[in-house]
mmCIF file of C-alpha atoms in Angstrom:
data_model
loop_
_atom_site.group_PDB
_atom_site.id
_atom_site.type_symbol
_atom_site.label_atom_id
_atom_site.label_comp_id
_atom_site.label_asym_id
_atom_site.label_seq_id
_atom_site.Cartn_x
_atom_site.Cartn_y
_atom_site.Cartn_z
ATOM 1 C CA UNK B 1 98.685 72.672 100.510
ATOM 2 C CA UNK B 2 99.704 69.522 98.622
ATOM 3 C CA UNK B 3 99.210 71.221 95.236
ATOM 4 C CA UNK B 4 101.212 74.267 96.346
ATOM 5 C CA UNK B 5 103.970 72.050 97.742
ATOM 6 C CA UNK B 6 104.232 70.188 94.428
ATOM 7 C CA UNK B 7 104.417 73.488 92.503
ATOM 8 C CA UNK B 8 107.190 74.811 94.771
ATOM 9 C CA UNK B 9 109.141 71.529 94.663
ATOM 10 C CA UNK B 10 108.778 71.392 90.881
ATOM 11 C CA UNK B 11 110.053 74.969 90.571
ATOM 12 C CA UNK B 12 113.006 74.147 92.866
ATOM 13 C CA UNK B 13 114.032 71.105 90.789
ATOM 14 C CA UNK B 14 113.465 73.017 87.552
ATOM 15 C CA UNK B 15 115.700 75.861 88.766
ATOM 16 C CA UNK B 16 118.725 73.732 89.604
ATOM 17 C CA UNK B 17 118.575 70.940 87.038
ATOM 18 C CA UNK B 18 117.239 72.755 83.966
ATOM 19 C CA UNK B 19 118.834 76.176 84.394
ATOM 20 C CA UNK B 20 118.606 77.369 80.783
ATOM 21 C CA UNK B 21 114.935 76.396 80.450
ATOM 22 C CA UNK B 22 114.209 77.900 83.874
ATOM 23 C CA UNK B 23 115.704 81.225 82.779
ATOM 24 C CA UNK B 24 113.649 81.149 79.591
ATOM 25 C CA UNK B 25 110.345 80.387 81.321
ATOM 26 C CA UNK B 26 110.789 82.953 84.130
ATOM 27 C CA UNK B 27 112.292 85.811 82.116
ATOM 28 C CA UNK B 28 110.589 89.044 81.119
ATOM 29 C CA UNK B 29 107.743 88.550 78.634
ATOM 30 C CA UNK B 30 107.780 84.797 79.041
ATOM 31 C CA UNK B 31 105.580 81.964 80.284
ATOM 32 C CA UNK B 32 105.430 82.611 84.023
ATOM 33 C CA UNK B 33 104.874 86.363 83.656
ATOM 34 C CA UNK B 34 102.167 85.974 81.015
ATOM 35 C CA UNK B 35 100.628 83.144 83.039
ATOM 36 C CA UNK B 36 100.381 85.473 86.035
ATOM 37 C CA UNK B 37 98.778 88.126 83.826
ATOM 38 C CA UNK B 38 96.255 85.586 82.530
ATOM 39 C CA UNK B 39 95.461 84.434 86.103
ATOM 40 C CA UNK B 40 94.612 87.902 87.375
ATOM 41 C CA UNK B 41 92.760 88.846 84.186
ATOM 42 C CA UNK B 42 90.666 85.656 84.360
ATOM 43 C CA UNK B 43 89.952 86.227 88.069
ATOM 44 C CA UNK B 44 88.691 89.720 87.287
ATOM 45 C CA UNK B 45 86.449 88.410 84.509
ATOM 46 C CA UNK B 46 84.964 85.679 86.745
ATOM 47 C CA UNK B 47 84.194 88.153 89.551
ATOM 48 C CA UNK B 48 82.678 90.591 87.051
ATOM 49 C CA UNK B 49 80.533 87.744 85.712
ATOM 50 C CA UNK B 50 79.349 86.912 89.245
ATOM 51 C CA UNK B 51 78.456 90.564 89.875
ATOM 52 C CA UNK B 52 76.513 90.688 86.610
ATOM 53 C CA UNK B 53 74.305 87.663 87.271
ATOM 54 C CA UNK B 54 73.763 88.109 91.029
ATOM 55 C CA UNK B 55 72.887 91.472 92.599
ATOM 56 C CA UNK B 56 74.061 90.330 96.041
ATOM 57 C CA UNK B 57 77.662 90.504 94.783
ATOM 58 C CA UNK B 58 77.316 94.108 93.579
ATOM 59 C CA UNK B 59 78.935 95.521 96.685
ATOM 60 C CA UNK B 60 82.000 97.582 97.483
ATOM 61 C CA UNK B 61 84.258 94.690 98.487
ATOM 62 C CA UNK B 62 83.650 92.629 95.372
ATOM 63 C CA UNK B 63 83.875 95.732 93.174
ATOM 64 C CA UNK B 64 87.266 96.645 94.624
ATOM 65 C CA UNK B 65 88.506 93.062 94.291
ATOM 66 C CA UNK B 66 87.417 92.958 90.642
ATOM 67 C CA UNK B 67 89.069 96.304 89.868
ATOM 68 C CA UNK B 68 92.208 95.164 91.693
ATOM 69 C CA UNK B 69 92.454 92.011 89.577
ATOM 70 C CA UNK B 70 92.317 93.989 86.324
ATOM 71 C CA UNK B 71 94.802 96.557 87.664
ATOM 72 C CA UNK B 72 97.362 93.920 88.731
ATOM 73 C CA UNK B 73 96.959 92.073 85.414
ATOM 74 C CA UNK B 74 97.703 95.220 83.400
ATOM 75 C CA UNK B 75 100.592 96.167 85.686
ATOM 76 C CA UNK B 76 102.091 92.721 85.099
ATOM 77 C CA UNK B 77 102.406 93.406 81.348
ATOM 78 C CA UNK B 78 103.279 97.105 81.767
ATOM 79 C CA UNK B 79 99.853 98.112 80.439
ATOM 80 C CA UNK B 80 100.711 96.479 77.104
ATOM 81 C CA UNK B 81 103.462 98.963 76.239
ATOM 82 C CA UNK B 82 105.828 96.315 74.832
ATOM 83 C CA UNK B 83 103.067 94.794 72.703
ATOM 84 C CA UNK B 84 102.174 98.244 71.363
ATOM 85 C CA UNK B 85 105.782 99.398 71.038
ATOM 86 C CA UNK B 86 105.256 102.419 73.303
ATOM 87 C CA UNK B 87 108.456 104.007 74.571
ATOM 88 C CA UNK B 88 108.522 104.995 78.242
ATOM 89 C CA UNK B 89 108.481 108.808 78.638
ATOM 90 C CA UNK B 90 111.645 110.138 80.262
ATOM 91 C CA UNK B 91 109.819 111.678 83.230
ATOM 92 C CA UNK B 92 108.380 108.230 84.088
ATOM 93 C CA UNK B 93 111.527 106.220 83.285
ATOM 94 C CA UNK B 94 113.685 108.176 85.729
ATOM 95 C CA UNK B 95 111.342 107.249 88.612
ATOM 96 C CA UNK B 96 110.803 103.617 87.615
ATOM 97 C CA UNK B 97 113.202 100.785 88.516
ATOM 98 C CA UNK B 98 112.579 98.980 85.209
ATOM 99 C CA UNK B 99 112.007 102.093 83.051
ATOM 100 C CA UNK B 100 108.435 100.924 82.327
ATOM 101 C CA UNK B 101 104.975 102.452 82.456
ATOM 102 C CA UNK B 102 104.065 100.747 85.732
ATOM 103 C CA UNK B 103 103.118 101.925 89.183
ATOM 104 C CA UNK B 104 104.407 99.041 91.300
ATOM 105 C CA UNK B 105 108.018 99.527 90.099
ATOM 106 C CA UNK B 106 108.008 103.256 90.762
ATOM 107 C CA UNK B 107 110.374 104.681 93.369
ATOM 108 C CA UNK B 108 107.569 106.602 95.096
ATOM 109 C CA UNK B 109 105.199 103.615 95.358
ATOM 110 C CA UNK B 110 104.910 101.825 98.746
ATOM 111 C CA UNK B 111 106.789 98.546 98.956
ATOM 112 C CA UNK B 112 105.116 95.472 97.464
ATOM 113 C CA UNK B 113 105.979 93.744 100.743
ATOM 114 C CA UNK B 114 103.321 95.862 102.486
ATOM 115 C CA UNK B 115 100.812 94.748 99.867
ATOM 116 C CA UNK B 116 101.821 91.146 100.539
ATOM 117 C CA UNK B 117 101.301 91.519 104.294
ATOM 118 C CA UNK B 118 97.905 93.142 103.634
ATOM 119 C CA UNK B 119 96.863 90.081 101.587
ATOM 120 C CA UNK B 120 98.173 87.760 104.300
ATOM 121 C CA UNK B 121 96.162 89.624 106.954
ATOM 122 C CA UNK B 122 93.033 89.450 104.781
ATOM 123 C CA UNK B 123 93.493 85.720 104.178
ATOM 124 C CA UNK B 124 94.539 84.564 107.677
ATOM 125 C CA UNK B 125 93.404 87.106 110.271
ATOM 126 C CA UNK B 126 90.186 88.529 108.821
ATOM 127 C CA UNK B 127 88.370 85.139 108.727
ATOM 128 C CA UNK B 128 89.071 84.677 112.464
ATOM 129 C CA UNK B 129 87.649 88.120 113.261
ATOM 130 C CA UNK B 130 84.740 87.452 110.904
ATOM 131 C CA UNK B 131 83.803 84.245 112.744
ATOM 132 C CA UNK B 132 84.410 85.503 116.289
ATOM 133 C CA UNK B 133 82.770 88.953 116.325
ATOM 134 C CA UNK B 134 79.117 89.304 115.320
ATOM 135 C CA UNK B 135 79.222 93.036 114.543
ATOM 136 C CA UNK B 136 82.278 92.502 112.313
ATOM 137 C CA UNK B 137 80.490 89.646 110.574
ATOM 138 C CA UNK B 138 77.486 91.880 109.815
ATOM 139 C CA UNK B 139 79.639 94.825 108.674
ATOM 140 C CA UNK B 140 81.843 92.732 106.363
ATOM 141 C CA UNK B 141 78.793 91.053 104.817
ATOM 142 C CA UNK B 142 77.155 94.432 104.270
ATOM 143 C CA UNK B 143 80.093 95.887 102.332
ATOM 144 C CA UNK B 144 80.708 92.585 100.526
ATOM 145 C CA UNK B 145 84.130 91.537 101.792
ATOM 146 C CA UNK B 146 85.154 88.159 100.298
ATOM 147 C CA UNK B 147 86.286 85.644 102.925
ATOM 148 C CA UNK B 148 88.862 83.141 101.669
ATOM 149 C CA UNK B 149 87.908 79.509 102.481
ATOM 150 C CA UNK B 150 90.385 77.499 104.526
ATOM 151 C CA UNK B 151 91.448 75.149 101.698
ATOM 152 C CA UNK B 152 92.442 78.085 99.446
ATOM 153 C CA UNK B 153 94.707 79.807 101.953
ATOM 154 C CA UNK B 154 97.888 77.796 101.167
ATOM 155 C CA UNK B 155 98.000 79.412 97.685
ATOM 156 C CA UNK B 156 98.249 82.855 99.275
ATOM 157 C CA UNK B 157 100.625 81.786 102.065
ATOM 158 C CA UNK B 158 103.028 79.911 99.755
ATOM 159 C CA UNK B 159 102.817 82.730 97.218
ATOM 160 C CA UNK B 160 103.636 85.325 99.879
ATOM 161 C CA UNK B 161 106.643 83.338 101.127
ATOM 162 C CA UNK B 162 108.047 82.734 97.641
ATOM 163 C CA UNK B 163 107.565 86.337 96.549
ATOM 164 C CA UNK B 164 108.952 88.054 99.620
ATOM 165 C CA UNK B 165 111.597 85.687 100.970
ATOM 166 C CA UNK B 166 112.843 83.783 97.884
ATOM 167 C CA UNK B 167 112.796 80.524 99.827
ATOM 168 C CA UNK B 168 113.952 77.568 97.671
ATOM 169 C CA UNK B 169 113.153 79.398 94.423
ATOM 170 C CA UNK B 170 115.263 82.482 93.710
ATOM 171 C CA UNK B 171 112.641 84.228 91.620
ATOM 172 C CA UNK B 172 109.564 86.039 92.900
ATOM 173 C CA UNK B 173 107.682 85.391 89.643
ATOM 174 C CA UNK B 174 106.643 81.968 90.934
ATOM 175 C CA UNK B 175 105.222 83.591 94.065
ATOM 176 C CA UNK B 176 103.150 85.939 91.926
ATOM 177 C CA UNK B 177 101.924 82.980 89.855
ATOM 178 C CA UNK B 178 100.814 81.119 92.992
ATOM 179 C CA UNK B 179 98.985 84.230 94.197
ATOM 180 C CA UNK B 180 97.322 84.413 90.797
ATOM 181 C CA UNK B 181 96.196 80.792 91.113
ATOM 182 C CA UNK B 182 94.831 81.564 94.581
ATOM 183 C CA UNK B 183 92.764 84.422 93.193
ATOM 184 C CA UNK B 184 91.527 82.169 90.358
ATOM 185 C CA UNK B 185 90.273 79.663 92.945
ATOM 186 C CA UNK B 186 88.594 82.442 94.934
ATOM 187 C CA UNK B 187 86.999 83.977 91.821
ATOM 188 C CA UNK B 188 85.754 80.523 90.755
ATOM 189 C CA UNK B 189 84.251 80.062 94.224
ATOM 190 C CA UNK B 190 82.500 83.464 94.008
ATOM 191 C CA UNK B 191 81.092 82.675 90.557
ATOM 192 C CA UNK B 192 79.941 79.249 91.715
ATOM 193 C CA UNK B 193 78.032 80.868 94.605
ATOM 194 C CA UNK B 194 76.463 83.407 92.237
ATOM 195 C CA UNK B 195 75.313 80.659 89.870
ATOM 196 C CA UNK B 196 73.798 78.696 92.730
ATOM 197 C CA UNK B 197 72.031 81.756 94.136
ATOM 198 C CA UNK B 198 70.426 82.533 90.779
ATOM 199 C CA UNK B 199 69.874 78.843 89.958
ATOM 200 C CA UNK B 200 71.246 79.422 86.481
ATOM 201 C CA UNK B 201 73.289 76.227 86.384
ATOM 202 C CA UNK B 202 74.743 73.504 88.578
ATOM 203 C CA UNK B 203 78.354 74.066 87.495
ATOM 204 C CA UNK B 204 80.717 72.701 90.137
ATOM 205 C CA UNK B 205 83.657 74.691 91.484
ATOM 206 C CA UNK B 206 86.243 72.273 90.089
ATOM 207 C CA UNK B 207 84.723 72.553 86.613
ATOM 208 C CA UNK B 208 84.820 76.365 86.660
ATOM 209 C CA UNK B 209 88.392 76.415 88.011
ATOM 210 C CA UNK B 210 89.497 73.735 85.527
ATOM 211 C CA UNK B 211 88.078 75.624 82.534
ATOM 212 C CA UNK B 212 89.699 78.818 83.825
ATOM 213 C CA UNK B 213 93.130 77.186 84.088
ATOM 214 C CA UNK B 214 92.833 75.734 80.569
ATOM 215 C CA UNK B 215 91.934 79.225 79.319
ATOM 216 C CA UNK B 216 94.943 80.654 81.165
ATOM 217 C CA UNK B 217 97.267 78.149 79.467
ATOM 218 C CA UNK B 218 95.796 79.019 76.063
ATOM 219 C CA UNK B 219 96.131 82.787 76.637
ATOM 220 C CA UNK B 220 99.693 82.369 77.936
ATOM 221 C CA UNK B 221 100.723 80.322 74.886
ATOM 222 C CA UNK B 222 99.110 82.870 72.572
ATOM 223 C CA UNK B 223 100.877 85.826 74.215
ATOM 224 C CA UNK B 224 104.270 84.095 74.200
ATOM 225 C CA UNK B 225 103.940 83.297 70.511
ATOM 226 C CA UNK B 226 102.935 86.881 69.665
ATOM 227 C CA UNK B 227 105.767 88.311 71.720
#
């Protein structure tokens, strides 16, 4: 919660006292957007790694989470169309708010707000049901539903608030970045458990998460420079 509060406060100060830089960093194809892409991509890779080394993670829930991370990452950069110089076909452009090859900006796609509430329910309500009802506990374990630890939940809550209500920061990109950081923490936790189960290494959670964040910064810098 403290980390998330510092990020939000920093974004608030940045927005009002360094307006030009704020616009540059939060614009299309810039640092915050590419950072969000790198977060979700890295989370997908970490979960895939955990599934590869530990059979107990090769279940429906973890598979869907992994696929979802890669899907969101590619949606964030419009499936690489601007890097590849692909023009949006007219039939897609007329049904897309940003005239891009993306699903989440399409006029026929359900609101992202619903997706945000679904994440909030998974993060806040599902753990309560998981701990209170034995049959739910057994069912969720059987299909491999990841349960978000208590200390990680502020990333998802703060991210949801920033993205959907524009509180303090008038840009939902920061909310998406916080959600991405939340998923990085969760993916690092999953990988850490897989490594412990297989006794491959004693890597601590903070070391995995720290290396992931350094990789995210490197990928973000690389993408910005290419763009």
